Amino acid sequence: CEVKRYAGRGSWHQLLISGNGNRWHPDRLNGWLRQLGIFGQRSYEKRVPEAVFRLSDRQIALLLQHLWATDGTIVPRAKGRGGHGVFYSTNSPGLASDVAALLLRLGIVARISSAKKGNYRPSFFVTVSGATDQRRFLEVVGVFGPRVLQAERLRVVLGRSANTNVDTLPAEDFDRVRELMRARGISHRRMAALRGTAYGGSAHFRFAPSRSVLAEYAVILQDEGLYARANSDLFWDRIVAI
């Protein structure tokens, strides 16, 4: 193939690849894309080729790195302005699911959300949240292209704090905590003192507990079942569609 590169705006460039045959006799890149089953896909039809899922972890990380260089975002936010943004956006729900699956293959948990404006097709976002998974993304997937500087800033910020709002356990686990507290005659105020935290009544139990919080209760209440839940390898998330 002959490749010509044309400069575009900012970090965008256009590549013209010639010598690929035609629709009747596809050759080289044309033939390869058709073989992968991704030739001529519209934006909302895109998928990761099936063959990619048979690649090594290193090759998958390299693919994700370059995907993020196109439609990915890395935004380290200032304190008090929301969580840091590490996400990939696409018009294809299938591609979003594929990217999330590839990330999980590398031990990185991501969530898929969608947003729609007017009569346009919905956009889908594959978001890596929480300090643990974001750090792993930077270490395993890495960054290529114009987002290197943002990635380095995020790496510095993540070294200071951790966000436990992702790998949380079902709020229903607190039902067992309350049951054990009643059985042992421990009030909310007394439990706060035992944990060394400020007393806030029952408001604390309205949120999904982190593993470390549930483990604290398990030790204080001496309950093996709670401790096993806090230290299991199972990742919990809310089902939004089947």
mmCIF file of C-alpha atoms in Angstrom, residues 7-13:
data_model
loop_
_atom_site.group_PDB
_atom_site.id
_atom_site.type_symbol
_atom_site.label_atom_id
_atom_site.label_comp_id
_atom_site.label_asym_id
_atom_site.label_seq_id
_atom_site.Cartn_x
_atom_site.Cartn_y
_atom_site.Cartn_z
ATOM 1 C CA ALA A 7 -1.887 17.622 8.007
ATOM 2 C CA GLY A 8 -5.191 18.579 9.578
ATOM 3 C CA ARG A 9 -6.332 20.819 12.392
ATOM 4 C CA GLY A 10 -4.566 20.546 15.729
ATOM 5 C CA SER A 11 -3.633 16.919 16.402
ATOM 6 C CA TRP A 12 -5.810 15.576 13.565
ATOM 7 C CA HIS A 13 -4.192 14.114 10.444
#
